[in-house]
Amino acid sequence: MEGFALTAAAFCYHWPDTSVTAASTYGLSLAACPGTVLGFCLRQAAGTLAAGLALGSLVLCLSAHSKSALAPFFAAGLYYGGTALYANQAAFPPYLSTLLSLPGEWSLFMLQTQVELVSPPRCTNLFGLVLPALTANLLFQLAFTAACLALCYRGYTQKQVMA
């Protein structure tokens, strides 16, 4: 799917010419992110890959601790769908995240779509360190993935039968 998206972007935005800026194209002219179309598309692909890895690690973790085959599927779907709906319905503050906006801003959906690239930038205050919301989302998803994989490893090693 990523290959299809990159092919469609190449057709629409006329690259492999890597010097075409995002601001010079019709579809990306309002993008707040400076850079080339190639860089924009690669960031989109990396965000989708990171979101896919986080969701996959959640499903693995839930399946390691569940006896049902469908429960992890539906739980991960509720997590992804619920945070995506919240992200689409929540009124985000203009510049700095609040505690109520974090579930939407740190959702997998926001990492995939990377709305911050085409909207005014927002920041998140993490223990006194102010980061762009997209960077904070990526750091949260990486920590979430690591925690899920650690719990998955623990769950599968406890299920092993020692002979």
Coordinates of C-alpha atoms in Angstrom, one line a residue, residues 14-146:
H14 CA 5.9 15.2 -10.6
W15 CA 8.9 13.7 -8.8
P16 CA 11.5 11.8 -9.0
D17 CA 12.7 15.4 -9.4
T18 CA 13.8 15.8 -5.8
S19 CA 14.0 19.6 -6.1
V20 CA 10.3 20.2 -6.3
T21 CA 9.3 21.9 -3.1
A22 CA 6.0 21.1 -1.3
A23 CA 4.9 24.7 -1.3
S24 CA 5.2 24.9 -5.1
T25 CA 2.6 22.2 -5.7
Y26 CA -1.2 22.6 -5.8
G27 CA -2.0 20.0 -3.3
L28 CA 0.7 20.9 -0.7
S29 CA 0.9 24.6 -1.2
L30 CA -0.6 25.2 2.3
A31 CA 1.8 22.8 4.0
A32 CA 3.5 24.3 7.0
C33 CA 6.3 21.8 6.5
P34 CA 9.2 23.2 4.4
G35 CA 10.9 20.8 2.1
T36 CA 10.5 18.8 -1.0
V37 CA 7.6 16.6 -2.1
L38 CA 9.8 13.6 -1.8
G39 CA 10.6 14.4 1.9
F40 CA 6.9 15.0 2.5
C41 CA 5.9 11.6 1.0
L42 CA 8.7 9.8 2.9
R43 CA 7.6 11.3 6.2
Q44 CA 4.0 10.1 5.4
A45 CA 5.4 6.6 4.7
A46 CA 7.5 6.6 7.9
G47 CA 4.5 7.7 10.0
T48 CA 2.3 5.0 8.5
L49 CA 5.0 2.4 9.1
A50 CA 5.4 3.5 12.8
A51 CA 1.7 3.4 13.3
G52 CA 1.4 0.0 11.8
L53 CA 4.2 -1.3 14.0
A54 CA 2.6 0.1 17.1
L55 CA -0.8 -1.4 16.2
G56 CA 0.8 -4.7 15.4
S57 CA 2.7 -4.8 18.6
L58 CA -0.6 -4.1 20.5
V59 CA -2.3 -7.0 18.8
L60 CA 0.6 -9.3 19.5
C61 CA 0.7 -8.2 23.2
L62 CA -3.1 -8.7 23.6
S63 CA -3.0 -12.1 21.9
A64 CA -0.2 -13.3 24.1
H65 CA -2.3 -12.6 27.2
S66 CA -5.7 -13.6 25.8
K67 CA -7.3 -17.0 25.2
S68 CA -9.7 -15.7 22.6
A69 CA -8.7 -15.1 19.0
L70 CA -11.1 -12.3 18.4
A71 CA -10.7 -10.3 21.6
P72 CA -7.3 -8.8 20.7
F73 CA -8.6 -8.0 17.2
F74 CA -11.6 -6.1 18.5
A75 CA -9.7 -4.4 21.4
A76 CA -7.0 -3.1 19.0
G77 CA -9.7 -2.0 16.6
L78 CA -11.5 -0.1 19.4
Y79 CA -8.2 1.5 20.4
Y80 CA -7.4 2.6 16.9
G81 CA -11.0 3.6 15.9
G82 CA -11.8 5.2 19.2
T83 CA -8.7 7.5 19.2
A84 CA -9.2 8.3 15.5
L85 CA -12.8 9.3 16.2
Y86 CA -11.7 11.4 19.2
A87 CA -9.0 13.0 17.1
N88 CA -11.5 14.0 14.4
Q89 CA -14.1 15.3 16.9
A90 CA -11.8 17.0 19.5
A91 CA -11.2 20.7 19.4
F92 CA -7.4 20.9 19.6
P93 CA -5.9 24.0 21.3
P94 CA -4.1 26.3 18.8
Y95 CA -0.6 26.1 20.1
L96 CA -0.1 23.9 23.2
S97 CA -1.6 20.5 24.0
T98 CA -3.8 20.0 27.0
L99 CA -4.5 16.9 29.0
L100 CA -7.9 16.5 27.2
S101 CA -6.3 16.8 23.7
L102 CA -3.5 14.3 24.3
P103 CA -5.5 11.1 23.5
G104 CA -6.4 12.6 20.1
E105 CA -3.1 14.1 19.4
W106 CA -1.2 10.9 20.3
S107 CA -3.4 8.6 18.4
L108 CA -2.2 6.3 15.7
F109 CA -4.4 8.0 13.2
M110 CA -2.7 11.4 13.8
L111 CA 0.7 9.7 13.3
Q112 CA -0.5 8.3 10.0
T113 CA -2.1 11.4 8.6
Q114 CA 0.4 13.8 10.1
V115 CA -2.1 16.7 10.1
E116 CA 0.6 19.0 11.6
L117 CA 2.4 19.1 8.2
V118 CA -0.6 20.9 6.7
S119 CA -1.9 22.8 9.7
P120 CA -0.6 25.4 12.2
P121 CA 2.0 23.7 14.4
R122 CA 1.1 22.5 17.9
C123 CA 3.4 21.6 20.7
T124 CA 3.3 19.3 23.7
N125 CA 4.9 20.1 27.1
L126 CA 6.5 16.9 28.3
F127 CA 7.9 17.5 31.8
G128 CA 9.1 20.9 30.9
L129 CA 10.4 20.0 27.5
V130 CA 8.3 21.5 24.7
L131 CA 8.2 19.3 21.6
P132 CA 6.2 19.5 18.4
A133 CA 3.0 17.4 18.7
L134 CA 4.1 15.1 15.9
T135 CA 7.5 14.4 17.5
A136 CA 5.8 13.8 20.9
N137 CA 3.4 11.4 19.2
L138 CA 6.2 9.5 17.6
L139 CA 8.1 9.2 20.9
F140 CA 4.9 8.0 22.6
Q141 CA 4.3 5.4 20.0
L142 CA 7.9 4.1 20.1
A143 CA 7.6 3.8 23.9
F144 CA 4.2 2.1 23.5
T145 CA 5.6 -0.3 21.0
A146 CA 8.5 -1.2 23.2

